[in-house]
Short mmCIF file of C-alpha atoms and ligand atoms in Angstrom, two decimals:
data_model
loop_
_atom_site.label_atom_id
_atom_site.label_comp_id
_atom_site.label_asym_id
_atom_site.label_seq_id
_atom_site.Cartn_x
_atom_site.Cartn_y
_atom_site.Cartn_z
CA MET E 1 -83.13 -4.91 22.17
CA HIS E 2 -82.23 -8.32 21.18
CA ASP E 3 -79.74 -10.46 23.28
CA ALA E 4 -76.50 -10.36 20.66
CA LEU E 5 -77.03 -6.59 20.63
CA LYS E 6 -76.93 -6.49 24.52
CA LYS E 7 -73.73 -8.98 24.47
CA GLU E 8 -71.88 -6.54 22.07
CA ILE E 9 -72.93 -3.45 24.12
CA ALA E 10 -71.69 -4.92 27.33
CA THR E 11 -68.32 -6.10 25.73
CA TYR E 12 -67.99 -2.49 24.32
CA GLU E 13 -68.53 -1.20 28.05
CA LYS E 14 -65.93 -3.79 29.25
CA ARG E 15 -63.44 -2.51 26.61
CA THR E 16 -63.83 1.28 27.23
CA PRO E 17 -63.69 2.25 30.58
CA LYS E 18 -61.86 5.24 30.02
CA SER E 19 -64.24 6.46 27.45
CA ALA E 20 -66.99 6.07 29.70
CA ALA E 21 -65.42 8.19 32.53
CA ALA E 22 -64.48 10.60 30.12
CA HIS E 23 -67.71 10.92 28.88
CA LYS E 24 -69.20 11.37 32.19
CA ARG E 25 -66.87 14.42 33.17
CA ALA E 26 -67.82 16.00 30.12
CA LEU E 27 -71.36 15.92 30.55
CA GLU E 28 -70.71 18.21 33.62
CA ARG E 29 -69.69 20.80 31.30
CA ILE E 30 -70.89 20.11 27.76
CA PRO E 31 -74.28 19.34 26.61
CA LEU E 32 -74.47 15.53 25.90
CA GLY E 33 -70.72 15.49 26.56
CA VAL E 34 -69.81 16.34 23.06
CA ALA E 35 -69.00 19.25 20.87
CA SER E 36 -71.68 18.22 17.86
CA ASN E 37 -74.90 16.31 18.55
CA TYR E 38 -73.82 14.05 15.77
CA ARG E 39 -70.91 12.65 18.29
CA HIS E 40 -73.34 11.54 20.92
CA TYR E 41 -74.86 7.88 21.06
CA GLU E 42 -75.68 5.29 23.96
CA PRO E 43 -74.13 4.15 25.96
CA TYR E 44 -71.39 6.86 25.59
CA PRO E 45 -69.03 7.61 22.47
CA LEU E 46 -65.44 6.41 22.08
CA PHE E 47 -62.99 8.98 23.05
CA VAL E 48 -60.02 9.29 20.79
CA GLN E 49 -56.17 9.30 21.82
CA ASP E 50 -54.61 9.82 18.31
CA GLY E 51 -54.92 8.76 14.74
CA LYS E 52 -52.15 7.87 11.81
CA GLY E 53 -52.73 6.70 8.41
CA SER E 54 -55.63 4.47 8.19
CA LYS E 55 -55.80 3.81 12.12
CA ILE E 56 -57.10 5.44 15.27
CA HIS E 57 -56.57 4.61 19.03
CA ASP E 58 -59.08 5.30 21.75
CA ILE E 59 -58.10 6.34 25.03
CA ASP E 60 -58.30 2.87 26.45
CA GLY E 61 -55.43 1.84 24.03
CA HIS E 62 -57.49 0.07 21.50
CA GLU E 63 -56.63 0.47 17.90
CA TYR E 64 -59.37 0.68 14.90
CA ILE E 65 -59.06 0.67 11.32
CA ASP E 66 -60.89 3.93 10.76
CA HIS E 67 -63.46 4.16 8.05
CA ASN E 68 -65.39 7.02 10.11
CA LEU E 69 -62.53 9.58 9.24
CA CYS E 70 -64.17 12.42 10.84
CA PHE E 71 -67.63 11.88 8.99
CA GLY E 72 -65.69 11.73 5.52
CA ALA E 73 -63.63 14.58 6.04
CA LEU E 74 -60.29 12.77 5.78
CA MET E 75 -59.85 11.03 2.35
CA ALA E 76 -56.49 11.87 3.01
CA GLY E 77 -56.27 9.66 6.06
CA HIS E 78 -54.81 10.85 9.31
CA CYS E 79 -51.74 12.96 9.41
CA HIS E 80 -50.96 12.66 5.49
CA PRO E 81 -47.25 13.47 5.13
CA ALA E 82 -48.18 16.20 2.32
CA VAL E 83 -50.80 17.91 4.43
CA VAL E 84 -48.51 18.03 7.60
CA LYS E 85 -45.52 19.40 5.86
CA ALA E 86 -47.63 22.19 4.18
CA VAL E 87 -49.56 23.18 7.41
CA GLU E 88 -46.48 22.89 9.92
CA GLN E 89 -44.74 25.42 7.61
CA LYS E 90 -47.39 27.92 8.13
CA LEU E 91 -47.69 27.44 11.44
CA HIS E 92 -43.98 28.85 11.75
CA GLU E 93 -44.88 31.84 9.21
CA GLY E 94 -48.16 32.83 10.46
CA THR E 95 -51.33 31.58 10.49
CA THR E 96 -54.04 34.41 9.74
CA PHE E 97 -53.72 37.85 8.93
CA GLY E 98 -57.20 38.89 7.67
CA MET E 99 -55.29 40.04 4.49
CA PRO E 100 -55.22 38.62 0.98
CA HIS E 101 -52.58 35.94 0.07
CA ASP E 102 -51.20 34.37 -3.00
CA MET E 103 -52.42 31.09 -1.90
CA GLU E 104 -56.07 32.20 -2.63
CA TRP E 105 -56.06 32.50 -6.23
CA GLU E 106 -54.08 29.35 -6.30
CA LEU E 107 -56.45 27.21 -4.85
CA ALA E 108 -59.36 28.96 -6.30
CA ASP E 109 -57.49 28.28 -9.67
CA GLU E 110 -57.24 24.66 -8.72
CA ILE E 111 -60.93 24.18 -7.89
CA CYS E 112 -61.95 25.90 -11.31
CA LYS E 113 -59.86 23.53 -13.16
CA ARG E 114 -61.51 20.72 -11.72
CA TYR E 115 -65.32 21.80 -11.34
CA PRO E 116 -67.43 23.68 -13.54
CA VAL E 117 -67.17 27.09 -11.66
CA GLU E 118 -65.47 30.23 -12.94
CA MET E 119 -65.19 32.22 -9.47
CA VAL E 120 -64.76 31.12 -5.97
CA ARG E 121 -64.96 32.26 -2.23
CA PHE E 122 -63.75 30.61 0.68
CA GLY E 123 -65.24 29.73 4.25
CA SER E 124 -64.45 27.13 6.94
CA SER E 125 -67.55 24.75 7.21
CA GLY E 126 -70.06 22.95 4.81
CA THR E 127 -72.85 24.86 6.74
CA GLU E 128 -71.27 28.29 6.02
CA VAL E 129 -70.96 27.81 2.12
CA THR E 130 -74.31 26.31 1.46
CA MET E 131 -75.88 29.14 3.57
CA HIS E 132 -73.88 31.76 1.11
CA ALA E 133 -74.77 29.46 -2.11
CA CYS E 134 -78.41 29.83 -0.79
CA ARG E 135 -78.13 33.53 -0.14
CA ILE E 136 -76.52 34.06 -3.52
CA ALA E 137 -79.28 32.07 -5.38
CA ARG E 138 -81.97 34.46 -3.68
CA ALA E 139 -79.99 37.61 -4.85
CA ALA E 140 -79.39 36.27 -8.36
CA THR E 141 -83.04 35.50 -8.93
CA GLY E 142 -85.10 38.05 -6.52
CA ARG E 143 -86.75 35.07 -5.18
CA ASP E 144 -87.09 33.83 -1.38
CA LYS E 145 -87.81 30.19 -1.62
CA ILE E 146 -85.21 27.53 -1.72
CA LEU E 147 -86.16 23.67 -2.80
CA LYS E 148 -84.56 20.92 -0.79
CA PHE E 149 -84.92 17.07 -0.68
CA GLU E 150 -86.62 15.54 2.44
CA GLY E 151 -83.96 13.83 4.21
CA ALA E 152 -81.07 15.90 2.75
CA TYR E 153 -78.31 17.51 5.27
CA HIS E 154 -77.05 20.66 4.30
CA GLY E 155 -75.76 21.96 7.65
CA LEU E 156 -77.19 24.02 10.33
CA HIS E 157 -78.29 27.39 9.07
CA ASP E 158 -82.14 28.31 9.08
CA THR E 159 -82.77 27.20 5.40
CA ALA E 160 -80.87 23.77 5.62
CA LEU E 161 -82.14 22.56 8.93
CA VAL E 162 -85.62 21.60 7.46
CA SER E 163 -87.04 18.33 6.88
CA VAL E 164 -83.68 16.65 7.71
CA LYS E 165 -85.35 13.63 9.81
CA PRO E 166 -88.65 14.54 9.92
CA LYS E 167 -91.34 11.89 11.21
CA ASP E 168 -94.52 10.38 10.38
CA PRO E 169 -97.29 11.85 10.51
CA GLU E 170 -95.97 15.19 10.68
CA TYR E 171 -94.00 15.06 7.34
CA GLY E 172 -97.34 14.77 5.25
CA ASP E 173 -97.79 14.04 1.64
CA PRO E 174 -94.95 12.18 0.25
CA ASP E 175 -94.97 13.80 -3.05
CA ALA E 176 -95.40 17.45 -1.18
CA PRO E 177 -93.62 16.85 2.21
CA THR E 178 -94.57 19.28 4.78
CA SER E 179 -91.61 21.46 5.78
CA VAL E 180 -90.62 20.04 9.43
CA PRO E 181 -88.00 22.40 11.35
CA GLY E 182 -85.03 20.35 12.60
CA GLY E 183 -85.25 21.45 16.04
CA GLY E 184 -86.41 24.52 17.86
CA GLY E 185 -85.35 28.11 17.07
CA ILE E 186 -86.03 28.03 13.46
CA PRO E 187 -88.34 30.83 12.46
CA LYS E 188 -91.55 30.11 10.88
CA ALA E 189 -90.58 33.11 8.22
CA SER E 190 -87.38 30.67 7.37
CA LEU E 191 -89.77 27.59 7.02
CA ALA E 192 -92.24 29.35 4.87
CA ASN E 193 -89.31 29.89 2.31
CA VAL E 194 -88.20 26.03 2.36
CA VAL E 195 -89.89 24.01 -0.12
CA VAL E 196 -89.42 20.20 0.31
CA ALA E 197 -89.57 17.62 -2.40
CA ALA E 198 -88.84 14.00 -2.61
CA PHE E 199 -85.62 12.45 -4.11
CA ASN E 200 -85.72 10.62 -7.21
CA ASN E 201 -89.22 12.01 -7.84
CA LEU E 202 -89.08 14.56 -10.78
CA PRO E 203 -93.02 14.63 -10.65
CA SER E 204 -92.79 15.93 -7.14
CA VAL E 205 -90.06 18.68 -8.01
CA GLU E 206 -92.26 19.96 -11.00
CA ARG E 207 -94.99 20.31 -8.60
CA ARG E 208 -93.56 22.26 -6.01
CA PHE E 209 -92.51 24.69 -9.03
CA ARG E 210 -96.17 24.92 -10.23
CA GLU E 211 -97.26 25.50 -6.66
CA ASN E 212 -94.75 28.46 -6.02
CA PRO E 213 -94.81 29.85 -9.42
CA GLY E 214 -91.87 32.64 -9.95
CA GLN E 215 -90.68 32.18 -6.28
CA ILE E 216 -88.28 29.24 -6.09
CA ALA E 217 -84.55 30.78 -6.33
CA ALA E 218 -82.81 27.58 -6.25
CA ILE E 219 -82.64 23.56 -5.91
CA ILE E 220 -79.80 22.52 -3.61
CA LEU E 221 -78.98 18.84 -3.17
CA GLU E 222 -76.28 16.41 -2.48
CA PRO E 223 -76.16 14.61 -6.03
CA ILE E 224 -76.08 11.16 -4.15
CA LEU E 225 -78.12 11.48 -0.98
CA MET E 226 -75.75 10.56 1.77
CA ASN E 227 -77.82 11.41 4.92
CA VAL E 228 -79.76 7.84 4.30
CA GLY E 229 -76.92 5.71 4.02
CA LEU E 230 -76.20 6.34 0.40
CA CYS E 231 -79.08 6.77 -2.13
CA ILE E 232 -78.06 6.84 -5.75
CA PRO E 233 -79.75 9.42 -8.07
CA GLN E 234 -81.85 6.88 -10.54
CA PRO E 235 -80.72 7.46 -14.14
CA GLY E 236 -82.27 10.75 -15.71
CA PHE E 237 -83.05 12.27 -12.03
CA LEU E 238 -80.04 14.99 -12.35
CA LYS E 239 -80.61 15.86 -15.85
CA GLY E 240 -84.19 16.26 -15.05
CA LEU E 241 -83.38 18.71 -12.22
CA ARG E 242 -80.95 20.50 -14.51
CA ASP E 243 -83.96 21.04 -16.92
CA ILE E 244 -86.80 21.94 -14.39
CA ALA E 245 -84.25 24.50 -12.90
CA THR E 246 -83.31 26.20 -16.22
CA LYS E 247 -87.00 26.15 -17.37
CA ASN E 248 -88.01 27.97 -14.15
CA GLY E 249 -85.14 30.35 -14.02
CA ALA E 250 -84.03 28.85 -10.70
CA LEU E 251 -80.32 28.02 -10.10
CA LEU E 252 -79.03 24.47 -9.35
CA ILE E 253 -76.94 23.98 -6.47
CA PHE E 254 -74.75 20.79 -5.93
CA ASP E 255 -73.67 20.50 -2.33
CA GLU E 256 -70.71 18.36 -2.78
CA VAL E 257 -69.22 18.67 0.54
CA LYS E 258 -69.01 15.05 0.47
CA THR E 259 -69.13 14.17 -3.20
CA GLY E 260 -66.86 17.01 -4.37
CA ALA E 261 -63.60 14.94 -3.32
CA LYS E 262 -64.85 11.71 -2.80
CA LEU E 263 -66.77 10.63 -5.64
CA ALA E 264 -64.32 11.34 -8.31
CA TRP E 265 -61.45 13.68 -9.35
CA GLY E 266 -64.16 16.28 -10.81
CA GLY E 267 -66.74 15.49 -8.35
CA ALA E 268 -70.26 14.58 -9.22
CA SER E 269 -70.49 17.01 -12.14
CA GLU E 270 -67.83 14.98 -13.81
CA PHE E 271 -69.05 11.73 -12.38
CA PHE E 272 -72.89 12.10 -13.61
CA GLY E 273 -72.06 14.56 -16.54
CA VAL E 274 -74.71 17.10 -15.25
CA LYS E 275 -73.53 20.61 -14.79
CA PRO E 276 -74.79 22.78 -11.83
CA ASP E 277 -75.17 26.58 -11.41
CA MET E 278 -73.14 26.53 -8.00
CA ILE E 279 -71.04 23.93 -6.08
CA CYS E 280 -70.19 23.95 -2.44
CA LEU E 281 -67.33 22.11 -1.25
CA ALA E 282 -65.87 21.34 2.28
CA LYS E 283 -64.79 18.06 4.37
CA SER E 284 -62.19 16.28 2.39
CA ILE E 285 -60.94 19.06 0.38
CA GLY E 286 -59.14 20.50 3.33
CA GLY E 287 -57.18 17.48 4.56
CA GLY E 288 -58.38 17.46 8.17
CA MET E 289 -58.27 21.41 8.49
CA PRO E 290 -61.60 23.57 8.46
CA LEU E 291 -61.90 24.53 4.71
CA ALA E 292 -64.86 25.05 2.42
CA ALA E 293 -65.56 27.09 -0.81
CA PHE E 294 -68.45 27.99 -3.01
CA GLY E 295 -68.44 28.73 -6.60
CA ALA E 296 -70.13 29.54 -9.66
CA SER E 297 -70.17 31.37 -12.92
CA ARG E 298 -68.56 34.71 -12.99
CA PRO E 299 -71.93 36.59 -13.54
CA VAL E 300 -73.40 34.89 -10.52
CA MET E 301 -70.26 35.63 -8.51
CA ASP E 302 -70.20 38.90 -9.61
CA LEU E 303 -72.95 39.70 -7.58
CA ILE E 304 -70.13 39.99 -4.42
CA ALA E 305 -68.02 41.99 -6.69
CA GLN E 306 -70.85 44.47 -7.06
CA HIS E 307 -71.62 44.67 -3.76
CA LYS E 308 -75.08 43.05 -4.12
CA VAL E 309 -74.45 40.09 -1.85
CA PHE E 310 -72.24 40.19 1.26
CA HIS E 311 -69.57 37.82 1.77
CA GLY E 312 -66.98 37.89 4.87
CA GLY E 313 -65.57 35.58 7.64
CA THR E 314 -62.33 36.25 9.71
CA TYR E 315 -61.19 32.98 9.19
CA ASN E 316 -61.45 32.79 5.67
CA THR E 317 -58.28 31.54 3.79
CA ASN E 318 -56.35 31.11 7.20
CA ARG E 319 -52.98 29.85 5.74
CA ALA E 320 -52.77 26.60 7.50
CA ALA E 321 -56.27 25.63 5.90
CA MET E 322 -55.16 27.04 2.86
CA ALA E 323 -51.70 25.00 2.64
CA ALA E 324 -53.81 22.14 3.47
CA GLY E 325 -56.07 22.52 0.44
CA LEU E 326 -53.21 23.16 -1.93
CA ALA E 327 -51.63 19.85 -0.86
CA MET E 328 -54.64 18.13 -1.08
CA PHE E 329 -55.27 19.11 -4.61
CA ARG E 330 -51.77 18.83 -5.84
CA GLU E 331 -50.51 15.70 -3.79
CA VAL E 332 -53.35 13.87 -2.41
CA LEU E 333 -56.45 14.14 -4.71
CA THR E 334 -54.58 13.17 -7.60
CA ARG E 335 -55.63 10.72 -10.55
CA GLU E 336 -53.18 8.07 -9.07
CA ASN E 337 -54.87 7.94 -6.00
CA TYR E 338 -58.11 8.05 -7.10
CA ALA E 339 -57.21 4.71 -9.03
CA HIS E 340 -55.81 3.49 -5.68
CA VAL E 341 -58.84 3.92 -3.61
CA ASP E 342 -61.16 2.98 -6.40
CA LYS E 343 -59.44 -0.36 -6.08
CA LEU E 344 -59.73 -0.70 -2.51
CA SER E 345 -63.78 0.64 -2.91
CA LYS E 346 -64.21 -2.47 -5.29
CA LYS E 347 -62.62 -4.95 -3.09
CA LEU E 348 -64.40 -3.82 0.16
CA THR E 349 -67.90 -3.56 -1.67
CA GLU E 350 -67.42 -6.70 -3.55
CA GLY E 351 -66.11 -8.54 -0.38
CA TYR E 352 -69.29 -7.36 1.63
CA ARG E 353 -71.81 -8.38 -1.05
CA ALA E 354 -70.39 -11.88 -1.13
CA ILE E 355 -70.65 -12.14 2.66
CA VAL E 356 -74.16 -10.63 2.69
CA LYS E 357 -74.97 -13.37 0.11
CA LYS E 358 -73.45 -16.24 2.05
CA SER E 359 -74.92 -15.24 5.43
CA GLY E 360 -78.29 -14.84 3.88
CA LEU E 361 -78.72 -11.27 5.52
CA GLN E 362 -81.57 -9.41 3.93
CA ALA E 363 -79.30 -6.58 2.93
CA TYR E 364 -77.46 -4.67 0.21
CA VAL E 365 -74.55 -2.99 -0.46
CA ALA E 366 -74.46 0.65 -1.95
CA SER E 367 -71.05 2.37 -3.06
CA ALA E 368 -69.96 5.40 -4.81
CA GLY E 369 -66.30 6.49 -5.10
CA VAL E 370 -64.69 5.91 -1.69
CA ASN E 371 -67.94 5.61 0.11
CA GLY E 372 -70.09 2.58 0.96
CA ALA E 373 -72.78 1.49 3.40
CA LEU E 374 -74.36 -1.97 4.44
CA MET E 375 -77.94 -1.35 3.86
CA LEU E 376 -80.01 -3.50 5.80
CA TYR E 377 -83.03 -3.61 3.29
CA PRO E 378 -83.50 -6.07 0.61
CA GLN E 379 -84.01 -3.71 -2.03
CA GLU E 380 -82.46 -0.25 -3.17
CA ILE E 381 -84.04 2.48 -1.38
CA ARG E 382 -84.78 5.45 -3.48
CA ASN E 383 -85.57 8.30 -1.03
CA TYR E 384 -85.83 9.30 2.82
CA ARG E 385 -89.06 7.51 3.39
CA ASP E 386 -87.66 4.12 2.25
CA TRP E 387 -84.64 4.53 4.48
CA THR E 388 -86.85 5.02 7.91
CA LYS E 389 -87.78 1.42 7.61
CA ILE E 390 -84.43 0.46 8.64
CA ASP E 391 -84.10 -1.93 11.63
CA ILE E 392 -82.27 0.38 13.96
CA ASP E 393 -81.23 -2.14 16.57
CA LEU E 394 -79.84 -4.57 14.08
CA TRP E 395 -77.60 -1.50 12.37
CA ARG E 396 -76.56 -1.12 16.22
CA HIS E 397 -75.57 -4.76 16.59
CA TYR E 398 -73.42 -4.35 13.07
CA TRP E 399 -71.56 -1.23 14.50
CA PHE E 400 -71.04 -2.27 18.09
CA ALA E 401 -69.61 -5.97 16.68
CA MET E 402 -67.41 -4.42 14.37
CA VAL E 403 -65.91 -1.98 16.65
CA ASN E 404 -65.56 -4.38 19.17
CA ARG E 405 -63.24 -6.41 16.56
CA GLY E 406 -61.02 -3.40 15.89
CA VAL E 407 -62.82 -2.04 12.62
CA LEU E 408 -64.59 1.23 13.07
CA PRO E 409 -66.95 0.85 9.81
CA GLN E 410 -68.40 4.30 9.58
CA PRO E 411 -69.56 6.89 11.88
CA TYR E 412 -71.97 5.92 14.55
CA TRP E 413 -75.51 6.54 12.96
CA TRP E 414 -77.33 4.29 10.58
CA ASP E 415 -77.69 7.46 8.09
CA GLU E 416 -73.97 7.50 7.53
CA GLN E 417 -71.43 5.55 5.14
CA TRP E 418 -67.75 4.49 5.19
CA THR E 419 -65.07 6.55 3.67
CA ILE E 420 -61.71 4.63 2.61
CA SER E 421 -58.77 7.00 2.67
CA VAL E 422 -55.60 7.26 0.16
CA GLN E 423 -53.71 5.52 3.36
CA HIS E 424 -55.82 2.43 3.31
CA THR E 425 -54.24 -0.60 2.35
CA GLU E 426 -55.42 -3.83 0.83
CA ALA E 427 -54.35 -5.46 4.20
CA ASP E 428 -56.82 -2.87 6.02
CA MET E 429 -59.71 -4.26 3.51
CA ASP E 430 -58.95 -7.71 4.15
CA LYS E 431 -59.07 -7.31 8.08
CA HIS E 432 -62.16 -5.30 7.67
CA LEU E 433 -64.01 -8.32 5.36
CA ALA E 434 -62.62 -10.88 7.82
CA VAL E 435 -64.45 -9.05 10.70
CA PHE E 436 -67.45 -8.44 8.76
CA ASP E 437 -67.38 -12.23 7.92
CA GLU E 438 -67.42 -13.17 11.40
CA VAL E 439 -69.99 -10.87 12.39
CA ALA E 440 -72.61 -11.66 9.48
CA PRO E 441 -73.94 -14.79 10.47
CA ALA E 442 -75.02 -13.67 13.78
CA LEU E 443 -76.57 -10.44 12.24
CA ALA E 444 -78.46 -12.94 9.83
CA ALA E 445 -79.62 -14.80 12.97
CA ALA E 446 -80.60 -11.87 14.88
CA GLN E 447 -82.37 -10.26 11.72
CA LEU E 448 -84.40 -13.79 11.30
CA GLU E 449 -85.24 -13.93 15.13
CA ARG E 450 -86.58 -10.18 15.07
CA GLY E 451 -88.75 -10.79 11.83
CA ALA E 452 -87.30 -7.40 10.67
CA LEU E 453 -87.57 -7.81 7.03
CA TYR E 454 -88.25 -4.90 4.76
CA VAL E 455 -91.95 -4.98 5.08
CA GLY E 456 -92.13 -5.41 8.97
CA ALA E 457 -89.58 -3.18 10.01
CA ALA E 458 -91.36 0.22 9.65
CA GLY E 459 -91.76 2.24 13.08
CA HIS E 460 -88.52 1.21 14.69
C1 PLP P 1 -73.83 17.19 2.16
C2 PLP P 1 -73.29 18.24 3.28
N1 PLP P 1 -73.84 19.32 3.26
C3 PLP P 1 -73.33 20.05 4.50
C4 PLP P 1 -72.82 19.73 5.46
C5 PLP P 1 -72.63 20.67 6.75
O1 PLP P 1 -70.74 20.75 6.97
P1 PLP P 1 -70.11 21.15 8.20
O2 PLP P 1 -70.40 20.22 9.22
O3 PLP P 1 -68.45 21.37 7.61
O4 PLP P 1 -70.98 22.47 8.57
C6 PLP P 1 -72.28 18.49 5.76
C7 PLP P 1 -71.81 17.81 6.88
O5 PLP P 1 -72.20 16.84 7.24
C8 PLP P 1 -72.76 17.64 4.66
O6 PLP P 1 -72.62 16.10 4.48
#
């Protein structure tokens, strides 16, 4: 660990003794002291007191401009008035009945107007809806295998938790990657039904179809790979996948848990002009409430109506989450608000690019919709294996230095990205950029000292 990083971590520890104590207490009863492994990092995570608009406070009383926004679930920002009002009312009228209500077709209709699907079912998390989408694809085709991309994250079910962060050498051939379980407890039978290909590499996808003739039910992907910072599909890649899926009788599933709300008004299919067979939505459609949805054409979704595929869930369409969802689609995810966040995103991205250039940092800035990331590589990454070459300690230096100065630039973890909410302001961007401007020269100096240029950084 280089000295400048040690110094930033020491400052972090000095600033946040209450978080340290809270984490220590939590460790007694909760594995890693957190409720999701993604929330854990060394030396300990920040514990939050509250949030409003674009800001949060930690329990030591420090304020941060928040670009974590619950791992991108809060394009609304904290306590958006429209969401608060809608949810508050439902809290007084009853939250959940396990019986149908009118907000179900209302929200289904909003979704079908915006995304290329004809029917919708709801759930509470991204994991849930990608699981159901994979199952429906299997039922629709009579095939068991799902093709996913190396490094892609689609949640925690057995089909999804494969080759999310596989390591060298177990990940094998770059064009025909080995299916590597993302931890214990994933049955070998599940692994055998997940075929892995390389992102931005159509020949690798074609090869996997050739090797598994008539066996692949669906290709599932994030249209922009967001578990490696931000990896944009190369021109023709999504269209190529569309053609390969159609040619082989497989479904194309867009996991739009992140891109659905945050990339554009109509999500990735509108943005890239490619129509998938199924869409999965979660995170920012719920304004901070647990809300998710999956949709497809009528014939595919009719498998549920014909009792050929089973779908259920006690908390599906609970009224607080559905009211939040309706408020999101009608009052937050509006064309006007997309224009506002696009302006902020441009300002932040261009500001970062100018600072990177001025400081001499070997890095580039990736950006799409309200998401962006400082990518500590001199050239654009194309896939997961490119991403593994990042200098992790340099990224940690960036993150702790920004946090110590009141900007939470993104969730902790170098595979994440920033989110801008509709409640962020020009002044927030100015402060964010001023802090990055202060931090960047130290990062450039550390990078030089560590000799951590792209070629030499592998193996961190
Ligand atoms: C693309 C994508 N799919 C699925 C999921 C899983 O969603 P959840 O955490 O709500 O289960 C995530 C979560 O980060 C995600 O980013």
